[in-house]
Amino acid sequence: MQSRSPLRILLLGGTGEAAALAERLAPDPAFAVTYSWAGRTRTPRALPVPARSGGFGGVEGLVAYLRREAIDLLIDATHPHAVRISQNAREASLILGLPLLALRRPLWTPAPGDDWRLVSDTEAAAAALGAAPRRVFLTIGRQDLAPFRARPWHHYLIRSVEPPPSGECPPQAEVITARGPFTLEAEMELLTSRRIEVMVSKNSGAAAVGAKLAAARRLGLPVVMIQPPAKPAADLTFADVEALHHWLLRSSRPGIGPSAAPARRGV
Ligand code: NAP
């Protein structure tokens, strides 16, 4: 019996969901997945599939990579705030006629009792903290700290997976390095022990780091929420790992195959 060659997938990652999808696809001989991460963190998650790191060199570099590696399908499972790589993926997939699937988890929305101020970028978030000194919990990662450095009158508790580069922190700052998931109890304890008055967060929709919002609600703390810019549309978009995996399983069955993917059918 002739075995079918595996569907070659480039999985653009950097999120817990991308890692979870890689876990699901790894043992399945129908798929040959390469996980791609930007290489910003020095300690990436352990992955069960081959991984590559670092930028491709824009759309041109990505197109060259996809051709060289004979990729059949591109999956964009990047963070909601990572827009450039999603734009590049869209462009490259159109140039090559490759199907593009996207994992776009729903963003957080305020619940009763939440006191959110929605802003569109880190500069607006820093401005929203105001002119009076406040104790701020900053959970936006380790990049983009310049607008907060420019407001040195606040005290910042900065939590990121890896410490910010030296010289990037505002003068009054405590840094905690940690990767979620976090529990509600731990988040309440952190906010209380550091006497936090306001939280700044990127709206990412991630379950693993959502407990901080529930903790802010319980404590009646305001949250400055940075909304992500819009990402380009993919051929098919899924809200969770399970739905995307299910679609891949169905479309890889004999008789359906990778050619059933939407861009190739012109859907
Ligand atoms: P970005 O602005 O969209 O991308 C900047 C450049 O980084 C891209 O043009 C690309 O370089 C490279 N890149 C990004 N993601 C890549 C990937 N998965 N594989 C290979 N190259 C990648 O992204 P960002 O906001 O800097 O985020 C970088 C990565 O961190 C993303 O993969 C994202 O999923 C993850 N992440 C981001 C955030 C956030 O808040 N932005 C939070 C958590 C995780 P070339 O043009 O040279 O190909």
XYZ file of C-alpha atoms and ligand atoms in Angstrom:
315
model
C 0.000 0.000 0.000
C 1.373 3.408 -0.963
C 1.564 5.858 1.928
C 0.698 9.527 1.309
C 3.415 12.062 1.915
C 2.791 14.248 4.952
C 1.318 17.716 4.655
C 4.210 20.131 5.157
C 3.137 22.906 7.518
C 4.911 26.070 8.611
C 3.449 27.068 11.975
C 4.134 30.705 12.874
C 4.157 30.693 16.659
C 5.195 32.547 19.771
C 2.022 31.768 21.715
C 0.788 29.024 24.029
C -1.816 28.061 21.434
C 0.824 27.550 18.728
C 2.750 25.255 21.086
C -0.469 23.373 21.914
C -1.198 22.870 18.210
C 2.347 21.586 17.646
C 1.785 19.082 20.495
C -1.351 17.790 18.819
C 0.157 17.482 15.341
C 3.568 16.079 16.326
C 2.622 12.395 16.676
C 0.493 12.336 13.501
C 2.364 11.031 10.413
C -0.067 12.925 8.184
C 1.679 16.181 9.135
C 5.267 17.439 9.018
C 5.271 20.612 11.092
C 8.011 23.193 11.461
C 7.444 25.655 14.285
C 8.747 29.166 13.736
C 9.410 31.669 16.502
C 10.862 35.144 16.279
C 13.734 34.316 18.614
C 13.144 37.169 21.043
C 13.126 34.901 24.106
C 16.304 33.031 24.895
C 14.402 30.219 26.602
C 11.725 29.008 24.187
C 9.210 26.391 25.210
C 10.201 22.768 24.691
C 8.564 21.726 21.430
C 7.846 18.259 20.043
C 8.376 19.331 16.401
C 11.369 20.770 14.515
C 11.717 24.485 15.154
C 13.448 27.399 13.490
C 14.015 30.827 14.981
C 14.471 34.402 13.788
C 12.887 36.562 11.122
C 12.729 35.405 7.512
C 13.715 38.771 6.056
C 10.314 40.229 5.229
C 7.859 38.915 2.644
C 10.630 38.138 0.175
C 12.510 36.023 2.697
C 9.363 34.230 3.769
C 8.435 33.422 0.157
C 11.936 32.044 -0.421
C 11.711 29.908 2.723
C 8.276 28.536 1.825
C 9.514 27.598 -1.668
C 12.764 26.068 -0.430
C 11.046 23.965 2.215
C 8.174 22.982 -0.142
C 5.591 24.073 2.423
C 1.994 23.078 1.605
C 0.182 25.073 4.253
C 0.886 28.136 6.372
C -0.633 28.535 9.838
C -0.535 31.908 11.566
C -0.820 31.303 15.307
C 1.050 34.433 16.361
C 0.149 36.819 19.179
C -2.732 39.255 18.492
C -0.323 42.210 18.808
C 2.209 40.736 16.337
C 0.791 42.307 13.172
C 3.783 42.549 10.847
C 4.403 38.807 10.679
C 0.691 38.217 9.965
C 0.792 40.767 7.146
C 3.895 39.094 5.741
C 2.245 35.673 5.959
C -0.818 36.949 4.104
C 1.262 38.498 1.335
C 3.540 35.488 0.954
C 0.613 33.082 0.814
C -1.053 35.136 -1.923
C 2.167 35.307 -3.953
C 2.579 31.523 -3.808
C -1.121 30.553 -3.849
C -0.571 28.769 -0.523
C -3.483 28.306 1.853
C -3.252 30.380 5.028
C -5.049 29.327 8.198
C -5.157 31.575 11.245
C -5.689 30.976 14.913
C -7.276 34.125 16.299
C -8.455 33.677 19.854
C -11.237 35.998 21.011
C -9.983 39.068 22.814
C -10.874 39.776 26.444
C -13.998 41.851 26.951
C -14.877 43.675 30.178
C -17.140 41.863 32.635
C -19.472 43.558 35.123
C -17.309 45.218 37.775
C -14.382 45.850 35.407
C -12.999 49.373 35.161
C -11.159 49.386 31.841
C -9.788 52.231 29.801
C -9.237 51.082 26.206
C -6.257 52.573 24.360
C -4.638 51.807 21.019
C -0.917 51.735 21.838
C 1.680 51.878 24.612
C 2.152 55.658 24.294
C -1.558 56.207 24.951
C -1.406 53.671 27.809
C 1.452 55.539 29.500
C -0.333 58.882 29.016
C -3.484 57.420 30.606
C -1.590 56.876 33.883
C -1.756 60.627 34.474
C 0.428 63.260 36.096
C 0.238 62.042 39.701
C 2.566 59.227 40.839
C 0.910 55.809 40.885
C 1.924 52.231 41.580
C 1.548 50.468 38.230
C 1.512 46.778 37.315
C 2.941 46.635 33.787
C 2.236 43.371 31.959
C 3.025 44.219 28.356
C 6.165 42.146 27.917
C 9.678 43.529 27.919
C 9.525 45.592 24.710
C 7.960 49.032 24.306
C 8.948 50.363 27.728
C 10.082 53.778 26.379
C 6.733 55.563 26.992
C 6.888 54.447 30.646
C 10.542 55.454 30.986
C 9.368 58.893 29.886
C 7.041 58.963 32.941
C 9.545 58.301 35.743
C 7.246 59.632 38.476
C 5.295 56.326 38.615
C 6.496 53.155 40.331
C 6.338 50.142 38.011
C 6.063 46.441 38.755
C 7.093 44.849 35.435
C 6.328 41.193 34.740
C 7.744 39.530 31.626
C 8.983 36.092 30.559
C 12.543 37.419 30.393
C 13.968 40.578 31.985
C 13.885 43.775 29.905
C 17.207 44.696 28.263
C 19.419 46.693 30.623
C 18.736 50.402 30.513
C 15.178 49.880 29.216
C 13.409 49.991 32.591
C 11.989 53.167 34.128
C 14.025 54.310 37.164
C 11.518 53.169 39.789
C 10.860 49.586 38.721
C 10.721 46.099 40.131
C 11.033 43.289 37.576
C 9.506 39.846 37.989
C 10.241 37.179 35.392
C 7.555 34.524 35.045
C 5.585 32.673 32.380
C 1.881 31.901 32.959
C -0.456 30.291 33.756
C -1.092 32.284 36.924
C -3.810 31.592 39.481
C -6.323 34.141 40.724
C -5.011 33.710 44.265
C -1.413 34.361 43.231
C -2.433 37.421 41.204
C -4.465 38.840 44.127
C -1.501 38.309 46.429
C 0.886 40.003 43.984
C -1.349 43.039 43.465
C -2.036 43.422 47.164
C 1.522 42.920 48.425
C 2.877 45.496 45.923
C 0.036 47.959 46.688
C -0.779 48.213 42.973
C -3.156 51.040 42.019
C -3.518 50.498 38.270
C -2.694 47.744 35.769
C -1.534 48.095 32.156
C -2.135 45.098 29.900
C -2.168 44.215 26.223
C -5.484 42.682 25.223
C -4.333 39.230 24.140
C -7.285 37.026 25.067
C -4.896 34.401 26.448
C -6.384 32.129 29.095
C -2.970 31.535 30.701
C -2.594 35.166 31.750
C -6.250 36.164 32.186
C -6.348 35.705 35.976
C -4.792 39.147 36.518
C -7.965 40.742 35.128
C -10.193 38.818 37.514
C -7.873 39.855 40.339
C -8.112 43.529 39.299
C -11.926 43.233 39.221
C -12.017 41.717 42.718
C -9.764 44.454 44.073
C -11.585 47.247 42.211
C -8.422 48.271 40.328
C -8.569 50.164 37.034
C -6.998 48.538 33.973
C -5.503 50.381 31.006
C -6.090 47.905 28.173
C -4.093 48.187 24.947
C -6.205 46.912 22.070
C -4.410 45.156 19.167
C -4.401 46.550 15.634
C -6.423 44.596 13.059
C -4.731 41.611 11.424
C -5.292 40.718 7.756
C -7.933 38.107 6.951
C -6.755 34.528 6.420
C -8.423 31.953 4.156
C -9.879 30.254 7.207
C -9.837 31.499 10.789
C -10.295 29.417 13.917
C -10.984 30.618 17.448
C -9.269 27.728 19.202
C -6.696 25.000 18.755
C -9.257 22.218 18.833
C -11.275 23.612 15.916
C -8.161 24.131 13.787
C -6.857 20.652 14.603
C -10.224 19.131 13.782
C -10.248 20.867 10.388
C -6.729 19.623 9.636
C -7.675 16.065 10.530
C -10.714 16.189 8.259
C -8.895 17.756 5.329
C -5.972 15.333 5.525
C -8.203 12.261 5.086
C -7.627 10.339 1.826
C -9.698 11.825 -0.946
C -9.695 15.272 0.565
C -6.023 16.095 1.141
C -4.192 19.390 1.211
C -5.686 20.426 -2.127
C -8.970 20.901 -0.253
C -7.454 23.858 1.552
C -9.359 27.032 0.794
C -6.903 29.145 -1.220
C -6.321 26.296 -3.647
C -10.030 25.877 -4.162
C -10.317 29.586 -4.701
C -12.798 29.948 -1.842
P 5.801 41.464 14.614
O 5.968 42.917 14.899
O 4.578 41.042 13.903
O 7.028 40.915 13.769
C 8.256 41.600 13.627
C 9.179 40.721 12.834
O 9.630 39.624 13.643
C 8.545 40.070 11.633
O 8.504 40.951 10.517
C 9.426 38.858 11.439
O 10.672 39.247 10.866
C 9.733 38.444 12.853
N 8.779 37.444 13.380
C 7.684 37.659 14.151
N 7.091 36.505 14.471
C 7.840 35.529 13.888
C 7.739 34.122 13.878
N 6.763 33.468 14.544
N 8.663 33.441 13.176
C 9.678 34.084 12.517
N 9.817 35.408 12.511
C 8.911 36.128 13.199
O 5.919 40.601 15.941
P 6.297 41.035 17.453
O 5.160 41.791 18.021
O 7.670 41.613 17.436
O 6.314 39.581 18.138
C 7.347 38.668 17.846
C 6.876 37.262 18.203
O 6.572 37.204 19.592
C 5.637 36.809 17.438
O 5.921 35.550 16.890
C 4.544 36.732 18.468
O 3.683 35.621 18.264
C 5.298 36.639 19.786
N 4.653 37.408 20.869
C 4.393 38.734 20.683
C 3.783 39.455 21.684
C 3.453 40.921 21.504
O 2.909 41.518 22.458
N 3.716 41.514 20.350
C 3.447 38.821 22.883
C 3.735 37.464 23.055
C 4.346 36.774 22.025
P 10.946 39.144 9.296
O 10.154 40.232 8.660
O 12.418 39.319 9.180
O 10.463 37.787 8.842
